């Protein structure tokens, strides 16, 4: 039997999995990403474990999901906000040399989108737009089973979409950007400003459910801002299904219907909007990274 290796590079941890030909995870591992020590040190640790555990099997190749923006064609990180010291590092070149295997690298949201499109909530759909609502916000667009990356490899990077005229600028993104208004980090930021004290994202949702009017308003604005972004996506690429994943929405699933209602207010009458929750769970990035090996495009 042949196998794939999927790797998920995160700002906190590095994860890897070995998958069979049906993209079922056989084994997986996780190590801390000591970001400040640099990519060679951290990926070197991961490579050592992979060699010890899995290279006795017939491995087809390695797929890697990595925070963007990326130079996808060359497999190089550009300037990822949560990977300081990793700037302009060529992940593909390093892993290819160390493991002597074919390596494909893509945006982490893209590989999660691929997983949902092939095996998850978008299975059977011609076009799938995936949005992750988590600590940050990312997106991926899958058309006929292929990742749409764009000329500069930034297609579907919706976190930087401008959705209002808010003066807040999140990291290196646009003023009024989607991530600056709707990510878990920024739900906490906005609510803390309203309450005059530090409040976590979980506390925001819990207190809103308990009837705190100030935080109900924060969540209502969050829903409206998400709906603006999704409405822009719908009238731009008209996907068959939009899949919402990430910890913020998966831990607060009841809000998906409110989001859908607000989206429908912002598009043409009679247009069908199909929004689903992601179904692949916490391993979606690892599975998508494995599926990446079957793609002829990159």
Tab-separated table of C-alpha atoms in Angstrom:
chain	number	residue	atom	x	y	z
A	1	UNK	CA	0.000	0.000	0.000
A	2	UNK	CA	1.095	3.551	-0.739
A	3	UNK	CA	0.910	6.407	1.751
A	4	UNK	CA	0.889	10.199	1.931
A	5	UNK	CA	2.357	12.475	4.593
A	6	UNK	CA	0.476	15.624	5.534
A	7	UNK	CA	2.105	18.436	7.515
A	8	UNK	CA	0.343	21.385	9.150
A	9	UNK	CA	2.603	24.314	10.081
A	10	UNK	CA	1.111	26.526	12.785
A	11	UNK	CA	2.438	29.345	14.881
A	12	UNK	CA	2.125	27.242	18.045
A	13	UNK	CA	2.597	23.664	16.883
A	14	UNK	CA	3.803	21.580	13.963
A	15	UNK	CA	1.636	18.566	13.198
A	16	UNK	CA	2.146	15.683	10.824
A	17	UNK	CA	0.153	12.631	9.814
A	18	UNK	CA	0.558	9.596	7.598
A	19	UNK	CA	-2.498	8.787	5.485
A	20	UNK	CA	-3.379	5.780	3.384
A	21	UNK	CA	-4.563	5.895	-0.242
A	22	UNK	CA	-8.097	6.699	0.938
A	23	UNK	CA	-6.792	9.688	2.940
A	24	UNK	CA	-7.483	8.002	6.266
A	25	UNK	CA	-5.024	9.002	9.001
A	26	UNK	CA	-3.018	5.991	10.197
A	27	UNK	CA	-0.798	7.813	12.672
A	28	UNK	CA	-0.031	11.411	13.613
A	29	UNK	CA	2.317	13.476	15.746
A	30	UNK	CA	2.580	16.968	17.156
A	31	UNK	CA	5.538	19.023	18.361
A	32	UNK	CA	5.898	22.555	19.640
A	33	UNK	CA	6.885	25.181	17.088
A	34	UNK	CA	9.607	27.190	18.779
A	35	UNK	CA	9.116	29.950	16.232
A	36	UNK	CA	11.991	32.164	17.301
A	37	UNK	CA	14.444	29.291	16.753
A	38	UNK	CA	13.689	29.413	13.035
A	39	UNK	CA	12.352	27.041	10.384
A	40	UNK	CA	15.406	24.833	9.953
A	41	UNK	CA	15.514	23.984	13.649
A	42	UNK	CA	11.783	23.289	13.958
A	43	UNK	CA	11.287	21.439	10.689
A	44	UNK	CA	14.490	19.540	11.417
A	45	UNK	CA	12.920	18.199	14.616
A	46	UNK	CA	9.832	17.143	12.699
A	47	UNK	CA	11.841	15.501	9.935
A	48	UNK	CA	13.824	13.427	12.452
A	49	UNK	CA	10.627	11.949	13.918
A	50	UNK	CA	9.100	11.322	10.486
A	51	UNK	CA	12.228	9.451	9.373
A	52	UNK	CA	12.165	7.336	12.492
A	53	UNK	CA	8.444	6.514	12.399
A	54	UNK	CA	7.234	6.386	8.795
A	55	UNK	CA	9.903	6.194	6.118
A	56	UNK	CA	9.909	2.401	6.134
A	57	UNK	CA	6.623	2.634	4.201
A	58	UNK	CA	6.079	3.445	0.528
A	59	UNK	CA	5.490	7.180	0.711
A	60	UNK	CA	4.193	8.957	-2.412
A	61	UNK	CA	5.059	12.405	-1.160
A	62	UNK	CA	4.517	15.163	1.394
A	63	UNK	CA	1.793	17.814	1.382
A	64	UNK	CA	2.199	20.898	3.543
A	65	UNK	CA	-0.347	23.435	4.739
A	66	UNK	CA	1.243	26.691	5.848
A	67	UNK	CA	-0.003	30.155	6.885
A	68	UNK	CA	0.022	32.670	4.054
A	69	UNK	CA	0.864	34.670	2.202
A	70	UNK	CA	2.974	32.173	0.257
A	71	UNK	CA	4.786	31.829	-3.021
A	72	UNK	CA	2.874	28.627	-3.730
A	73	UNK	CA	4.571	27.802	-7.025
A	74	UNK	CA	7.995	27.724	-5.346
A	75	UNK	CA	6.835	26.502	-1.936
A	76	UNK	CA	8.168	29.543	-0.088
A	77	UNK	CA	6.786	31.398	2.936
A	78	UNK	CA	6.599	35.150	2.388
A	79	UNK	CA	5.739	37.218	5.481
A	80	UNK	CA	3.368	35.233	7.707
A	81	UNK	CA	2.376	37.296	10.796
A	82	UNK	CA	2.619	34.337	13.217
A	83	UNK	CA	5.872	32.925	11.831
A	84	UNK	CA	8.467	35.563	12.650
A	85	UNK	CA	12.001	34.427	11.647
A	86	UNK	CA	10.454	32.170	8.948
A	87	UNK	CA	10.253	34.958	6.369
A	88	UNK	CA	11.103	33.895	2.793
A	89	UNK	CA	12.006	30.370	3.853
A	90	UNK	CA	11.598	27.732	1.150
A	91	UNK	CA	9.685	24.924	2.884
A	92	UNK	CA	9.409	22.827	-0.268
A	93	UNK	CA	13.142	22.892	-0.975
A	94	UNK	CA	14.085	22.060	2.624
A	95	UNK	CA	11.688	19.128	3.046
A	96	UNK	CA	12.393	17.724	-0.418
A	97	UNK	CA	16.092	17.610	0.375
A	98	UNK	CA	15.711	16.238	3.920
A	99	UNK	CA	13.118	13.568	3.114
A	100	UNK	CA	14.045	12.855	-0.522
A	101	UNK	CA	10.367	12.973	-1.445
A	102	UNK	CA	8.083	15.026	-3.662
A	103	UNK	CA	6.736	17.980	-1.649
A	104	UNK	CA	3.781	20.270	-2.367
A	105	UNK	CA	3.124	23.386	-0.280
A	106	UNK	CA	-0.067	25.423	-0.127
A	107	UNK	CA	-1.928	27.853	2.083
A	108	UNK	CA	-3.344	26.224	5.231
A	109	UNK	CA	-6.850	27.510	4.502
A	110	UNK	CA	-6.605	26.148	0.945
A	111	UNK	CA	-5.754	22.647	2.135
A	112	UNK	CA	-8.560	22.755	4.698
A	113	UNK	CA	-10.870	23.828	1.871
A	114	UNK	CA	-9.657	20.920	-0.242
A	115	UNK	CA	-10.389	18.504	2.578
A	116	UNK	CA	-13.942	19.827	3.004
A	117	UNK	CA	-14.526	19.816	-0.764
A	118	UNK	CA	-13.317	16.257	-1.366
A	119	UNK	CA	-14.431	14.516	1.824
A	120	UNK	CA	-16.436	16.935	3.962
A	121	UNK	CA	-19.395	19.307	3.772
A	122	UNK	CA	-18.646	20.281	0.169
A	123	UNK	CA	-18.393	16.738	-1.162
A	124	UNK	CA	-20.131	16.389	-4.517
A	125	UNK	CA	-20.272	20.149	-5.157
A	126	UNK	CA	-18.633	21.696	-8.211
A	127	UNK	CA	-17.520	24.852	-6.365
A	128	UNK	CA	-16.753	25.142	-2.645
A	129	UNK	CA	-15.715	28.292	-0.803
A	130	UNK	CA	-14.270	27.598	2.644
A	131	UNK	CA	-13.854	30.232	5.361
A	132	UNK	CA	-12.131	29.564	8.663
A	133	UNK	CA	-13.321	31.737	11.551
A	134	UNK	CA	-10.775	31.147	14.277
A	135	UNK	CA	-7.952	33.089	15.963
A	136	UNK	CA	-7.530	34.555	12.487
A	137	UNK	CA	-9.574	34.338	9.302
A	138	UNK	CA	-8.607	32.575	6.095
A	139	UNK	CA	-10.289	31.224	3.017
A	140	UNK	CA	-9.953	28.774	0.178
A	141	UNK	CA	-11.826	28.320	-3.106
A	142	UNK	CA	-12.110	24.899	-4.732
A	143	UNK	CA	-13.452	24.532	-8.259
A	144	UNK	CA	-13.924	21.089	-9.802
A	145	UNK	CA	-11.653	19.548	-7.186
A	146	UNK	CA	-8.794	22.012	-7.690
A	147	UNK	CA	-7.527	24.859	-5.543
A	148	UNK	CA	-7.941	28.262	-7.170
A	149	UNK	CA	-4.801	30.121	-6.123
A	150	UNK	CA	-4.674	33.108	-8.462
A	151	UNK	CA	-1.776	34.855	-10.202
A	152	UNK	CA	-0.115	35.961	-6.943
A	153	UNK	CA	-1.189	32.897	-4.911
A	154	UNK	CA	-3.544	35.053	-2.805
A	155	UNK	CA	-6.958	34.096	-4.196
A	156	UNK	CA	-9.508	33.654	-1.374
A	157	UNK	CA	-7.349	35.448	1.233
A	158	UNK	CA	-10.553	36.952	2.589
A	159	UNK	CA	-9.093	38.023	5.918
A	160	UNK	CA	-7.878	41.182	4.181
A	161	UNK	CA	-11.243	41.976	2.526
A	162	UNK	CA	-12.477	45.456	3.514
A	163	UNK	CA	-15.946	45.169	5.021
A	164	UNK	CA	-16.440	48.542	6.733
A	165	UNK	CA	-14.792	51.872	7.450
A	166	UNK	CA	-13.619	50.960	10.938
A	167	UNK	CA	-10.361	52.712	11.810
A	168	UNK	CA	-8.794	49.567	13.291
A	169	UNK	CA	-5.914	48.026	11.367
A	170	UNK	CA	-5.050	44.423	12.287
A	171	UNK	CA	-1.345	43.685	11.887
A	172	UNK	CA	-0.308	44.162	8.243
A	173	UNK	CA	-3.879	44.060	6.933
A	174	UNK	CA	-6.310	46.677	5.630
A	175	UNK	CA	-8.214	49.133	7.794
A	176	UNK	CA	-11.720	47.760	8.265
A	177	UNK	CA	-10.632	44.280	7.164
A	178	UNK	CA	-12.622	41.096	7.743
A	179	UNK	CA	-10.093	39.587	10.146
A	180	UNK	CA	-9.842	42.830	12.118
A	181	UNK	CA	-13.599	42.720	12.726
A	182	UNK	CA	-14.555	39.059	12.952
A	183	UNK	CA	-11.694	36.827	14.103
A	184	UNK	CA	-11.662	35.372	17.600
A	185	UNK	CA	-8.836	37.712	18.566
A	186	UNK	CA	-10.802	40.734	17.441
A	187	UNK	CA	-14.132	39.702	18.938
A	188	UNK	CA	-12.243	39.790	22.241
A	189	UNK	CA	-10.633	43.138	21.357
A	190	UNK	CA	-13.939	44.794	20.455
A	191	UNK	CA	-15.797	43.393	23.477
A	192	UNK	CA	-12.994	44.366	25.860
A	193	UNK	CA	-13.233	47.941	24.633
A	194	UNK	CA	-17.016	47.934	25.139
A	195	UNK	CA	-16.803	46.429	28.635
A	196	UNK	CA	-13.784	48.406	29.801
A	197	UNK	CA	-11.969	45.237	30.850
A	198	UNK	CA	-10.307	42.244	29.253
A	199	UNK	CA	-12.829	39.630	28.151
A	200	UNK	CA	-12.176	36.420	26.213
A	201	UNK	CA	-14.004	35.381	23.068
A	202	UNK	CA	-15.675	32.516	24.925
A	203	UNK	CA	-16.891	34.910	27.615
A	204	UNK	CA	-18.321	37.195	24.927
A	205	UNK	CA	-20.496	34.433	23.490
A	206	UNK	CA	-21.458	33.032	26.914
A	207	UNK	CA	-22.455	36.465	28.242
A	208	UNK	CA	-24.385	37.299	25.077
A	209	UNK	CA	-26.365	34.082	25.489
A	210	UNK	CA	-27.056	35.096	29.095
A	211	UNK	CA	-28.582	38.364	27.888
A	212	UNK	CA	-25.820	40.954	28.339
A	213	UNK	CA	-27.136	43.603	25.945
A	214	UNK	CA	-23.756	45.187	25.261
A	215	UNK	CA	-22.304	41.836	24.213
A	216	UNK	CA	-25.452	40.881	22.292
A	217	UNK	CA	-24.745	43.992	20.215
A	218	UNK	CA	-21.114	42.920	19.731
A	219	UNK	CA	-22.247	39.526	18.429
A	220	UNK	CA	-24.942	41.075	16.230
A	221	UNK	CA	-22.328	43.333	14.628
A	222	UNK	CA	-20.071	40.301	14.196
A	223	UNK	CA	-22.856	38.485	12.336
A	224	UNK	CA	-23.497	41.500	10.091
A	225	UNK	CA	-19.807	41.905	9.278
A	226	UNK	CA	-19.454	38.215	8.402
A	227	UNK	CA	-22.530	38.485	6.196
A	228	UNK	CA	-20.992	41.407	4.303
A	229	UNK	CA	-17.912	39.346	3.492
A	230	UNK	CA	-19.916	36.291	2.441
A	231	UNK	CA	-22.278	38.403	0.317
A	232	UNK	CA	-19.254	39.850	-1.499
A	233	UNK	CA	-17.987	36.322	-2.137
A	234	UNK	CA	-21.373	35.121	-3.395
A	235	UNK	CA	-21.742	37.888	-5.969
A	236	UNK	CA	-18.115	37.533	-7.060
A	237	UNK	CA	-17.624	33.773	-7.550
A	238	UNK	CA	-21.134	32.353	-6.845
A	239	UNK	CA	-20.036	29.105	-5.125
A	240	UNK	CA	-22.379	26.155	-4.875
A	241	UNK	CA	-21.674	25.940	-1.143
A	242	UNK	CA	-19.901	28.055	1.454
A	243	UNK	CA	-18.389	26.009	4.280
A	244	UNK	CA	-17.648	27.729	7.584
A	245	UNK	CA	-15.013	26.190	9.831
A	246	UNK	CA	-12.692	27.217	12.632
A	247	UNK	CA	-13.128	27.234	16.387
A	248	UNK	CA	-15.226	30.417	16.638
A	249	UNK	CA	-18.106	29.167	14.501
A	250	UNK	CA	-17.808	25.472	15.376
A	251	UNK	CA	-18.131	26.335	19.081
A	252	UNK	CA	-21.102	28.620	18.370
A	253	UNK	CA	-22.966	26.699	15.693
A	254	UNK	CA	-26.372	28.233	16.327
A	255	UNK	CA	-25.280	31.506	14.728
A	256	UNK	CA	-24.964	30.040	11.246
A	257	UNK	CA	-28.677	30.557	10.547
A	258	UNK	CA	-28.478	34.224	11.555
A	259	UNK	CA	-25.454	34.645	9.289
A	260	UNK	CA	-27.366	33.105	6.385
A	261	UNK	CA	-30.328	35.445	6.971
A	262	UNK	CA	-28.065	38.495	6.925
A	263	UNK	CA	-26.281	37.307	3.773
A	264	UNK	CA	-29.604	36.935	1.960
A	265	UNK	CA	-30.413	40.584	2.757
A	266	UNK	CA	-27.268	41.661	0.922
A	267	UNK	CA	-27.581	39.832	-2.392
A	268	UNK	CA	-30.103	39.747	-5.243
A	269	UNK	CA	-33.617	38.474	-4.575
A	270	UNK	CA	-34.095	34.839	-5.464
A	271	UNK	CA	-30.420	33.862	-5.235
A	272	UNK	CA	-29.846	30.617	-3.345
A	273	UNK	CA	-27.285	30.735	-0.571
A	274	UNK	CA	-26.008	27.406	0.707
A	275	UNK	CA	-23.961	27.750	3.915
A	276	UNK	CA	-22.817	24.708	5.880
A	277	UNK	CA	-20.627	24.008	8.877
A	278	UNK	CA	-17.320	22.254	8.291
A	279	UNK	CA	-17.427	18.553	9.111
A	280	UNK	CA	-13.835	17.306	8.951
A	281	UNK	CA	-12.862	18.343	12.479
A	282	UNK	CA	-9.450	19.233	13.840
A	283	UNK	CA	-7.546	17.098	11.337
A	284	UNK	CA	-8.921	18.822	8.249
A	285	UNK	CA	-5.590	20.543	7.505
A	286	UNK	CA	-3.629	17.308	7.758
A	287	UNK	CA	-6.079	15.453	5.539
A	288	UNK	CA	-6.142	18.285	3.016
A	289	UNK	CA	-2.350	18.362	2.935
A	290	UNK	CA	-2.396	14.668	2.046
A	291	UNK	CA	-5.019	15.194	-0.652
A	292	UNK	CA	-2.821	17.966	-2.079
A	293	UNK	CA	-0.491	15.255	-3.388
A	294	UNK	CA	-3.189	14.021	-5.751
A	295	UNK	CA	-3.582	17.455	-7.351
A	296	UNK	CA	-1.817	17.783	-10.713
A	297	UNK	CA	-1.823	21.585	-10.595
A	298	UNK	CA	1.110	22.259	-8.240
